Coordinates of C-alpha atoms (C1' of nucleotides) in Angstrom, one line a residue:
Chain A
M1 CA -22.4 22.6 15.4
D2 CA -21.8 20.3 12.5
F3 CA -23.7 17.3 11.4
D4 CA -20.6 15.7 10.1
T5 CA -20.2 12.6 12.1
G6 CA -16.8 13.5 13.3
Q7 CA -14.0 11.1 13.5
P8 CA -12.4 9.8 10.2
I9 CA -13.0 6.2 9.6
Y10 CA -9.4 5.1 9.9
R11 CA -9.4 6.7 13.4
Q12 CA -12.6 4.9 14.4
I13 CA -11.0 1.6 13.3
I14 CA -8.0 2.4 15.5
D15 CA -10.2 3.3 18.5
D16 CA -12.2 0.2 18.1
F17 CA -9.0 -1.9 18.4
K18 CA -7.8 0.1 21.3
K19 CA -11.1 -0.6 23.1
K20 CA -10.8 -4.3 22.5
L21 CA -7.2 -4.2 23.8
V22 CA -8.1 -2.4 26.9
R23 CA -11.0 -4.7 27.6
G24 CA -8.8 -7.7 27.1
E25 CA -10.8 -9.0 24.1
L26 CA -7.5 -8.8 22.1
Q27 CA -4.1 -9.8 23.5
A28 CA -0.5 -9.8 22.3
G29 CA -0.1 -12.4 19.7
D30 CA -3.6 -12.4 18.4
K31 CA -4.1 -12.2 14.7
I32 CA -6.5 -9.5 13.6
P33 CA -8.5 -9.7 10.4
S34 CA -6.6 -9.3 7.1
Q35 CA -7.0 -5.9 5.5
R36 CA -9.3 -7.3 2.8
E37 CA -11.4 -9.2 5.3
Y38 CA -11.9 -6.1 7.5
A39 CA -12.7 -4.0 4.5
E40 CA -15.3 -6.4 3.3
N41 CA -16.9 -6.9 6.8
Y42 CA -17.3 -3.2 7.5
R43 CA -17.8 -2.1 3.9
V44 CA -14.9 0.3 3.8
N45 CA -12.1 0.6 1.3
P46 CA -9.1 -1.6 1.8
N47 CA -6.9 1.5 1.6
T48 CA -8.7 3.0 4.6
V49 CA -8.1 -0.2 6.6
Q50 CA -4.5 -0.2 5.6
R51 CA -4.0 3.3 6.8
A52 CA -5.5 2.4 10.2
Y53 CA -3.3 -0.7 10.4
R54 CA -0.2 1.2 9.4
E55 CA -0.8 3.8 12.0
M56 CA -1.3 1.2 14.7
E57 CA 2.0 -0.2 13.6
S58 CA 3.7 3.1 14.2
M59 CA 1.9 3.2 17.6
N60 CA 3.5 -0.1 18.5
I61 CA 0.2 -1.8 18.8
V62 CA 0.4 -4.3 16.0
E63 CA 3.1 -5.8 13.8
T64 CA 2.6 -6.8 10.2
V65 CA 4.2 -9.8 8.6
R66 CA 4.2 -9.7 4.9
G67 CA 2.2 -12.5 3.4
Q68 CA 1.0 -13.6 6.8
G69 CA -1.2 -11.0 8.3
T70 CA -1.2 -8.5 11.1
F71 CA -0.8 -9.4 14.8
I72 CA -1.2 -7.7 18.1
R73 CA 2.2 -6.7 19.5
I74 CA 1.8 -4.5 22.5
D75 CA 3.6 -4.4 25.8
Q76 CA 2.0 -3.8 29.2
E77 CA 3.4 -0.3 29.5
N78 CA 2.0 0.8 26.2
L79 CA -1.4 -0.8 27.0
T80 CA -1.5 1.0 30.4
R81 CA -0.7 4.3 28.7
I82 CA -3.5 3.8 26.1
R83 CA -6.0 2.9 28.8
G84 CA -5.1 6.1 30.7
D85 CA -5.3 8.2 27.6
M86 CA -8.7 6.9 26.7
A87 CA -10.0 7.4 30.3
T88 CA -8.7 11.0 30.2
Q89 CA -10.6 11.6 27.0
V90 CA -13.8 10.3 28.4
L91 CA -13.4 12.2 31.6
E92 CA -12.7 15.5 29.9
Y93 CA -15.7 15.1 27.7
Y94 CA -17.9 14.5 30.8
V95 CA -16.6 17.5 32.7
N96 CA -16.8 19.8 29.7
E97 CA -20.3 18.8 28.9
M98 CA -21.5 19.2 32.5
K99 CA -19.9 22.7 32.6
A100 CA -21.7 23.5 29.4
L101 CA -24.9 22.6 31.1
G102 CA -24.1 25.0 33.9
Y103 CA -22.9 22.6 36.5
E104 CA -20.0 23.5 38.8
G105 CA -17.1 21.5 40.1
K106 CA -18.8 20.3 43.3
E107 CA -22.0 19.1 41.6
I108 CA -20.1 17.5 38.8
I109 CA -18.3 15.2 41.3
E110 CA -21.4 14.6 43.5
L111 CA -23.5 13.5 40.6
V112 CA -21.1 10.8 39.8
S113 CA -20.8 9.8 43.4
N114 CA -24.6 9.7 43.8
H115 CA -25.0 7.8 40.6
M116 CA -22.5 5.2 41.6
S117 CA -24.0 4.8 45.0
K118 CA -27.3 3.8 43.5
E119 CA -25.6 0.8 42.0
E120 CA -23.3 -0.2 44.8
V121 CA -24.0 1.2 48.2
Y122 CA -20.6 0.9 49.7
I123 CA -18.9 3.1 47.1
N124 CA -20.3 6.3 48.5
D125 CA -19.2 5.3 52.0
T126 CA -15.7 4.7 50.9
V127 CA -15.4 7.9 49.1
S128 CA -17.1 10.3 51.4
G129 CA -14.6 9.1 54.0
S130 CA -14.5 6.3 56.6
K131 CA -16.7 8.2 59.1
Chain B
M1 CA -19.7 -0.8 15.1
D2 CA -20.9 1.4 12.3
F3 CA -19.2 4.4 10.7
D4 CA -22.4 6.4 10.2
T5 CA -22.0 7.6 13.7
G6 CA -24.7 8.5 16.0
Q7 CA -27.8 10.6 16.2
P8 CA -30.2 11.4 13.4
I9 CA -29.8 15.0 12.3
Y10 CA -33.2 16.2 13.5
R11 CA -32.3 15.0 17.0
Q12 CA -29.0 16.8 16.8
I13 CA -30.9 20.0 16.0
I14 CA -33.1 19.5 19.0
D15 CA -30.2 18.9 21.2
D16 CA -28.5 22.0 20.0
F17 CA -31.5 24.1 21.0
K18 CA -31.7 22.4 24.3
K19 CA -28.1 23.2 25.1
K20 CA -28.7 26.8 24.1
L21 CA -31.7 26.9 26.4
V22 CA -29.9 25.4 29.4
R23 CA -26.9 27.7 28.9
G24 CA -29.3 30.7 28.8
E25 CA -28.3 31.6 25.3
L26 CA -32.0 31.3 24.4
Q27 CA -34.9 32.4 26.6
A28 CA -38.6 32.3 26.6
G29 CA -39.9 34.7 24.0
D30 CA -36.9 34.6 21.7
K31 CA -37.5 34.1 18.1
I32 CA -35.5 31.3 16.5
P33 CA -34.5 31.2 12.8
S34 CA -37.1 30.3 10.3
Q35 CA -37.0 26.8 9.1
R36 CA -35.8 27.9 5.7
E37 CA -33.1 30.1 7.2
Y38 CA -31.9 27.3 9.5
A39 CA -31.9 24.8 6.6
E40 CA -29.7 27.1 4.5
N41 CA -27.3 28.0 7.3
Y42 CA -26.6 24.4 8.3
R43 CA -27.0 22.9 4.8
V44 CA -29.6 20.4 5.9
N45 CA -32.9 19.5 4.3
P46 CA -35.8 21.8 5.2
N47 CA -37.9 18.7 5.9
T48 CA -35.4 17.7 8.6
V49 CA -35.6 21.1 10.2
Q50 CA -39.4 21.0 10.1
R51 CA -39.4 17.6 11.9
A52 CA -37.1 19.0 14.6
Y53 CA -39.3 22.1 15.1
R54 CA -42.4 20.1 15.2
E55 CA -41.0 17.8 17.9
M56 CA -39.9 20.7 19.9
E57 CA -43.4 22.0 19.8
S58 CA -44.8 18.8 21.2
M59 CA -42.1 18.9 23.9
N60 CA -43.5 22.4 24.9
I61 CA -40.2 24.0 24.1
V62 CA -41.3 26.3 21.2
E63 CA -44.5 27.6 19.7
T64 CA -45.0 28.4 16.0
V65 CA -47.1 31.4 15.1
R66 CA -48.6 31.3 11.6
G67 CA -47.0 34.1 9.5
Q68 CA -44.7 35.2 12.3
G69 CA -42.2 32.5 13.1
T70 CA -41.2 30.1 15.8
F71 CA -40.6 31.3 19.4
I72 CA -39.2 29.8 22.5
R73 CA -42.1 29.0 24.9
I74 CA -40.8 27.0 27.9
D75 CA -41.5 27.3 31.6
Q76 CA -39.0 27.0 34.3
E77 CA -40.0 23.5 35.4
N78 CA -39.7 22.1 31.9
L79 CA -36.3 23.7 31.5
T80 CA -35.0 22.3 34.8
R81 CA -36.2 18.9 33.8
I82 CA -34.4 19.1 30.5
R83 CA -31.2 20.1 32.1
G84 CA -31.4 17.2 34.5
D85 CA -32.2 14.8 31.7
M86 CA -29.2 16.0 29.6
A87 CA -26.9 15.8 32.6
T88 CA -28.1 12.2 33.3
Q89 CA -27.4 11.3 29.8
V90 CA -23.9 12.7 29.9
L91 CA -23.3 11.1 33.3
E92 CA -24.3 7.7 32.2
Y93 CA -22.2 7.9 29.2
Y94 CA -19.2 8.7 31.3
V95 CA -19.8 5.9 33.8
N96 CA -20.4 3.3 31.1
E97 CA -17.4 4.2 29.1
M98 CA -15.2 4.1 32.2
K99 CA -16.5 0.7 33.2
A100 CA -15.9 -0.5 29.6
L101 CA -12.3 0.6 30.2
G102 CA -12.1 -1.5 33.3
Y103 CA -12.4 1.2 35.9
E104 CA -14.4 0.5 39.0
G105 CA -16.8 2.7 41.1
K106 CA -14.3 4.2 43.4
E107 CA -11.8 5.1 40.7
I108 CA -14.5 6.5 38.5
I109 CA -15.4 9.1 41.2
E110 CA -11.8 9.8 42.2
L111 CA -10.7 10.5 38.7
V112 CA -13.3 13.3 38.4
S113 CA -12.4 14.6 41.8
N114 CA -8.7 14.7 40.9
H115 CA -9.4 16.2 37.6
M116 CA -11.5 19.0 39.1
S117 CA -9.0 19.7 41.8
K118 CA -6.3 20.4 39.2
E119 CA -8.3 23.2 37.8
E120 CA -9.7 24.7 41.0
V121 CA -8.0 23.8 44.2
Y122 CA -10.8 24.6 46.6
I123 CA -13.0 22.0 45.0
N124 CA -11.2 19.1 46.3
D125 CA -11.3 20.6 49.8
T126 CA -15.0 21.1 49.6
V127 CA -15.7 17.6 48.5
S128 CA -13.3 15.7 50.7
G129 CA -15.2 17.5 53.5
S130 CA -12.6 18.9 56.0
K131 CA -15.4 20.8 57.9
Chain C
M1 CA 18.9 -10.0 -8.2
D2 CA 15.9 -7.9 -9.1
F3 CA 15.5 -5.2 -11.7
D4 CA 13.0 -3.3 -9.7
T5 CA 14.5 0.0 -9.0
G6 CA 14.2 -0.4 -5.3
Q7 CA 12.9 2.3 -3.0
P8 CA 9.2 3.2 -3.1
I9 CA 8.6 6.7 -4.3
Y10 CA 7.3 8.1 -1.0
R11 CA 10.5 7.0 0.6
Q12 CA 12.6 8.6 -2.1
I13 CA 10.8 11.9 -1.5
I14 CA 11.5 11.6 2.2
D15 CA 15.2 10.9 1.6
D16 CA 15.4 13.8 -0.8
F17 CA 14.2 16.2 1.9
K18 CA 16.5 14.6 4.5
K19 CA 19.5 15.2 2.2
K20 CA 18.5 18.8 1.7
L21 CA 18.1 19.2 5.5
V22 CA 21.5 17.7 6.2
R23 CA 23.2 19.8 3.6
G24 CA 21.5 22.9 5.0
E25 CA 19.6 23.7 1.9
L26 CA 16.4 23.5 4.0
Q27 CA 16.1 24.9 7.5
A28 CA 13.6 25.0 10.3
G29 CA 10.8 27.4 9.3
D30 CA 11.1 27.0 5.5
K31 CA 8.0 26.2 3.6
I32 CA 8.2 23.3 1.4
P33 CA 6.1 22.9 -1.8
S34 CA 2.5 22.2 -1.4
Q35 CA 1.5 18.6 -2.0
R36 CA -0.1 19.5 -5.4
E37 CA 2.9 21.6 -6.5
Y38 CA 5.3 18.8 -5.6
A39 CA 3.1 16.2 -7.3
E40 CA 3.0 18.3 -10.5
N41 CA 6.7 19.1 -10.6
Y42 CA 7.8 15.5 -10.2
R43 CA 4.8 13.9 -12.0
V44 CA 3.8 11.7 -9.1
N45 CA 0.3 11.3 -7.6
P46 CA -0.7 13.8 -4.9
N47 CA -1.5 10.9 -2.6
T48 CA 2.0 9.6 -2.8
V49 CA 3.3 13.0 -1.9
Q50 CA 0.9 13.3 1.0
R51 CA 2.1 10.0 2.3
A52 CA 5.7 11.2 2.3
Y53 CA 4.7 14.5 4.0
R54 CA 2.6 12.7 6.6
E55 CA 5.5 10.3 7.4
M56 CA 7.8 13.3 7.7
E57 CA 5.3 14.8 10.1
S58 CA 5.4 11.7 12.3
M59 CA 9.2 11.8 12.2
N60 CA 9.1 15.3 13.6
I61 CA 10.7 16.8 10.4
V62 CA 7.8 18.9 9.2
E63 CA 4.7 20.4 10.5
T64 CA 1.5 20.8 8.5
V65 CA -0.8 23.8 8.9
R66 CA -4.2 23.3 7.3
G67 CA -4.9 25.7 4.5
Q68 CA -1.4 27.1 4.7
G69 CA 1.1 24.5 3.8
T70 CA 3.9 22.4 5.2
F71 CA 6.9 23.7 7.0
I72 CA 10.2 22.4 8.2
R73 CA 10.1 21.9 11.9
I74 CA 13.1 20.0 13.1
D75 CA 15.4 20.5 16.1
Q76 CA 19.1 20.2 16.1
E77 CA 19.1 16.9 17.9
N78 CA 16.9 15.2 15.4
L79 CA 18.8 16.6 12.5
T80 CA 22.1 15.3 14.0
R81 CA 20.5 11.9 14.4
I82 CA 19.3 11.8 10.8
R83 CA 22.7 12.8 9.5
G84 CA 24.2 9.9 11.5
D85 CA 21.7 7.4 10.3
M86 CA 22.3 8.4 6.7
A87 CA 26.0 8.1 7.1
T88 CA 25.7 4.7 8.7
Q89 CA 23.6 3.6 5.8
V90 CA 26.1 4.8 3.2
L91 CA 28.9 3.3 5.2
E92 CA 27.4 -0.1 5.5
Y93 CA 26.6 -0.2 1.8
Y94 CA 30.3 0.5 1.1
V95 CA 31.6 -2.1 3.4
N96 CA 29.2 -4.8 2.3
E97 CA 29.9 -4.1 -1.4
M98 CA 33.6 -4.2 -0.9
K99 CA 33.4 -7.5 1.0
A100 CA 31.3 -8.9 -1.8
L101 CA 34.1 -8.0 -4.1
G102 CA 36.4 -10.0 -1.9
Y103 CA 38.2 -7.2 -0.1
E104 CA 39.0 -7.6 3.6
G105 CA 38.9 -5.2 6.5
K106 CA 42.4 -3.8 6.2
E107 CA 42.1 -3.1 2.5
I108 CA 38.7 -1.6 2.8
I109 CA 40.1 1.0 5.1
E110 CA 43.3 1.7 3.2
L111 CA 41.5 2.2 -0.1
V112 CA 39.5 5.0 1.4
S113 CA 42.6 6.4 3.0
N114 CA 44.5 6.3 -0.2
H115 CA 41.7 7.8 -2.1
M116 CA 41.4 10.7 0.2
S117 CA 45.1 11.4 0.2
K118 CA 45.0 11.8 -3.5
E119 CA 42.7 14.8 -3.0
E120 CA 44.1 16.3 0.2
V121 CA 47.6 15.2 1.1
Y122 CA 47.6 16.0 4.8
I123 CA 44.7 13.6 5.5
N124 CA 46.7 10.4 5.2
D125 CA 49.4 11.8 7.6
T126 CA 46.8 12.6 10.2
V127 CA 45.2 9.2 10.0
S128 CA 48.2 7.0 9.7
G129 CA 49.5 8.5 12.9
S130 CA 51.7 11.4 13.8
K131 CA 54.9 9.3 13.2
Chain D
M1 CA 15.9 13.8 -8.8
D2 CA 14.0 11.2 -10.8
F3 CA 12.0 8.3 -9.6
D4 CA 13.0 6.0 -12.4
T5 CA 16.1 5.1 -10.4
G6 CA 19.3 4.1 -11.9
Q7 CA 20.9 1.7 -14.2
P8 CA 19.4 0.3 -17.4
I9 CA 18.6 -3.4 -17.1
Y10 CA 21.2 -4.7 -19.5
R11 CA 23.9 -2.9 -17.5
Q12 CA 22.5 -4.5 -14.3
I13 CA 22.7 -7.9 -15.9
I14 CA 26.4 -7.2 -16.8
D15 CA 27.1 -6.0 -13.3
D16 CA 25.5 -9.1 -11.9
F17 CA 27.9 -11.3 -14.0
K18 CA 30.9 -9.2 -13.1
K19 CA 30.1 -9.7 -9.4
K20 CA 29.8 -13.4 -9.8
L21 CA 33.1 -13.4 -11.6
V22 CA 34.9 -11.4 -9.0
R23 CA 33.5 -13.5 -6.2
G24 CA 34.6 -16.7 -8.0
E25 CA 31.1 -18.0 -8.4
L26 CA 31.8 -18.1 -12.1
Q27 CA 35.0 -19.1 -13.7
A28 CA 36.6 -19.3 -17.1
G29 CA 35.0 -22.1 -19.0
D30 CA 31.7 -22.1 -17.2
K31 CA 28.6 -22.1 -19.3
I32 CA 26.1 -19.3 -18.5
P33 CA 22.3 -19.6 -19.1
S34 CA 21.0 -19.3 -22.6
Q35 CA 19.6 -16.0 -23.4
R36 CA 16.1 -17.4 -23.5
E37 CA 16.6 -19.1 -20.1
Y38 CA 17.9 -16.0 -18.6
A39 CA 15.1 -13.9 -20.0
E40 CA 12.5 -16.3 -18.5
N41 CA 14.1 -16.6 -15.1
Y42 CA 14.4 -12.9 -14.6
R43 CA 11.3 -11.9 -16.5
V44 CA 13.2 -9.5 -18.8
N45 CA 12.9 -9.1 -22.5
P46 CA 15.2 -11.5 -24.5
N47 CA 16.4 -8.5 -26.5
T48 CA 17.7 -6.9 -23.3
V49 CA 19.6 -10.1 -22.4
Q50 CA 21.0 -10.3 -25.9
R51 CA 22.4 -6.8 -25.6
A52 CA 24.0 -7.6 -22.2
Y53 CA 25.6 -10.8 -23.6
R54 CA 26.8 -9.0 -26.7
E55 CA 28.5 -6.2 -24.6
M56 CA 30.1 -8.8 -22.4
E57 CA 31.5 -10.4 -25.5
S58 CA 33.1 -7.1 -26.6
M59 CA 34.5 -6.7 -23.0
N60 CA 36.3 -10.1 -23.4
I61 CA 34.3 -11.6 -20.6
V62 CA 32.3 -14.2 -22.5
E63 CA 32.4 -16.0 -25.7
T64 CA 29.4 -17.3 -27.6
V65 CA 29.7 -20.6 -29.5
R66 CA 27.1 -21.1 -32.2
G67 CA 24.8 -24.0 -31.4
Q68 CA 26.4 -24.6 -28.0
G69 CA 25.8 -21.5 -25.8
T70 CA 27.7 -18.8 -24.0
F71 CA 30.8 -19.4 -21.9
I72 CA 33.0 -17.4 -19.6
R73 CA 36.2 -16.5 -21.3
I74 CA 38.2 -14.1 -19.2
D75 CA 41.9 -13.9 -18.3
Q76 CA 43.3 -13.1 -14.9
E77 CA 44.5 -9.6 -15.9
N78 CA 41.1 -8.6 -17.1
L79 CA 39.4 -10.0 -14.0
T80 CA 41.7 -8.1 -11.8
R81 CA 41.1 -4.9 -13.7
I82 CA 37.3 -5.4 -13.4
R83 CA 37.5 -6.0 -9.7
G84 CA 39.5 -2.8 -9.3
D85 CA 37.1 -0.8 -11.4
M86 CA 34.1 -2.0 -9.4
A87 CA 35.9 -1.2 -6.1
T88 CA 36.7 2.3 -7.3
Q89 CA 33.1 2.8 -8.3
V90 CA 31.9 1.8 -4.9
L91 CA 34.6 3.7 -3.1
E92 CA 33.8 7.0 -5.0
Y93 CA 30.2 6.6 -4.3
Y94 CA 30.9 6.3 -0.6
V95 CA 33.2 9.2 -0.5
N96 CA 30.9 11.5 -2.5
E97 CA 27.9 10.6 -0.4
M98 CA 29.7 11.2 2.8
K99 CA 30.9 14.6 1.6
A100 CA 27.3 15.5 0.6
L101 CA 26.4 14.7 4.2
G102 CA 29.0 17.2 5.3
Y103 CA 31.7 14.8 6.5
E104 CA 35.3 15.6 5.9
G105 CA 38.3 13.5 4.8
K106 CA 39.4 12.5 8.3
E107 CA 36.0 11.5 9.5
I108 CA 35.3 9.6 6.3
I109 CA 38.2 7.4 7.0
E110 CA 37.7 7.0 10.7
L111 CA 34.1 6.0 10.3
V112 CA 35.1 3.0 8.2
S113 CA 37.9 2.2 10.6
N114 CA 35.6 2.3 13.6
H115 CA 32.9 0.3 11.8
M116 CA 35.4 -2.4 10.9
S117 CA 36.8 -2.6 14.4
K118 CA 33.4 -3.3 15.8
E119 CA 33.2 -6.4 13.7
E120 CA 36.8 -7.7 14.0
V121 CA 38.9 -6.2 16.8
Y122 CA 42.3 -6.9 15.3
I123 CA 41.5 -4.8 12.2
N124 CA 41.8 -1.5 14.0
D125 CA 45.1 -2.6 15.6
T126 CA 46.6 -3.5 12.2
V127 CA 45.6 -0.2 10.7
S128 CA 46.6 2.2 13.4
G129 CA 49.9 0.4 13.1
S130 CA 51.3 -0.5 16.5
K131 CA 54.3 -2.3 15.0
Chain E
dG1 C1' -3.9 -15.3 0.2
dT2 C1' -1.5 -11.3 2.6
dG3 C1' 0.3 -6.9 2.7
dG4 C1' 2.7 -2.7 -0.1
dT5 C1' 2.6 0.9 -3.5
dC6 C1' 0.6 3.8 -6.7
dT7 C1' -2.7 6.2 -9.6
dA8 C1' -7.0 8.8 -10.7
dG9 C1' -10.3 11.3 -9.0
dA10 C1' -14.0 12.8 -5.8
dC11 C1' -15.4 15.6 -2.0
dC12 C1' -14.6 18.1 2.2
dA13 C1' -12.7 21.6 5.7
dC14 C1' -10.0 25.5 6.6
dC15 C1' -7.8 29.9 5.0
Chain F
dG1 C1' -5.3 27.5 -2.5
dT2 C1' -3.9 24.1 1.0
dG3 C1' -4.2 19.8 3.3
dG4 C1' -7.5 15.6 4.8
dT5 C1' -10.2 11.6 3.8
dC6 C1' -12.0 8.1 1.0
dT7 C1' -13.0 5.1 -2.9
dA8 C1' -12.0 2.1 -6.9
dG9 C1' -8.9 -0.4 -8.9
dA10 C1' -4.3 -1.8 -10.7
dC11 C1' -0.1 -4.3 -10.1
dC12 C1' 3.5 -6.1 -7.3
dA13 C1' 6.2 -9.0 -3.7
dC14 C1' 6.2 -12.5 -0.4
dC15 C1' 4.2 -16.9 1.4

DNA sequence: GTGGTCTAGACCACC
DNA sequence: GTGGTCTAGACCACC
């Protein structure tokens, strides 16, 4: 157990952009804030923002044009892959935490299933089989 | 979005004890570290530890005995409730994150189901209900 | 025309390692200097060295082990590709400079050929055809 | 390895003029910028420019006329020699770099030949000598 | 104004 | 000791 908050800032910045991409809030061609702007808005050092932007560039998420700014440049395939990776991460966190609480495979699935069915009745039907 | 991540430390301390209880690593009657010990081990302020211990007392999780220390005092019912609460929390986090990624009810369940079946084959059988 | 010396330092560091790899002076498994050591030896800032090392990591040239150091980790295919890339760079520089001096295709080749034949007589024979 | 890269500035200035001469961008009789003008345009110290101009004078490339300026004064023979020297320099750089990369005589020639033939098909024919 | 590079130096995590 | 992250701030190149 550590009280350190975990992720380094530059990675949090990247994850934030990834989420916005996956949700469609950002699309190919969009301009993202300049490094200085971002740094001021979120009170982080411009170098930290630059590192995040640079890494996104090497991930083929953005493209940087000198003197103009940084723009989303991502193709559908890459976006799909990122979405899948993020889902896997969330999924594994869920399963591991539930196991740590002493739940087993069957329960871990059923709890989701029950939870979903509270919100939308037909879901459970669909999953448990057509009857 | 803020980079100071999540939970206040005293709450993290409480959650840590709850996890240990649910996993059985701590049981009724066990002595937990003195506030001073805990503060030193985890490099946190003694006041923060004190707040955590006090709140656990009011949650009927521990009991502090003057001059002796702090001991786990929890009944089965309370423990079961805590386990359920923690599971619900994890579960809701999972579902919300998946929705934020654009997944829908059915997929959210199936992904867990598929993930579990990779690890232990019989799980999938049990759930899809061949009986 | 600019009098700026050109390549950024971190790139020069990378190129230096690439050359050593291609020449066989460094091989998979070798430990390279720690970031601090390198920074002191060449009087550059540790951050600059780190950037170079980090980029080499993402190029699959080195691997960094926390608390232990940085090690060459490159497979034959990657090494071959790097060698080819470096050769292409040198080659294009040569051709462009010669064109800028007003030489044309045929001369550009013959000059190399003549130059080589001064050093090793058989070369020219081989290239100009078996006769 | 040093990060202060190569040539002193006054030599870069000379090389720049040599290139322009060889390419025909400058010819005998042309007036070149005043030392002060040059220094301002390229943001270099006037003393550095003066040194470059003085050396070009002793190389019989330019002539300075008191109160009028500096003019190209070069005969054909000298120009031809300069062109040859510059080519030799570029050529030797190419050959040495390729050798440092582990290429051998034959390859060093063929790579140029192949490279040229990609751009202009007839080149390769001419050289391999089908006649 | 926008990004790119670099330095100096702090503080941390892992060994 | 070794690498990892971050800040503050300088100076540069390109627009």
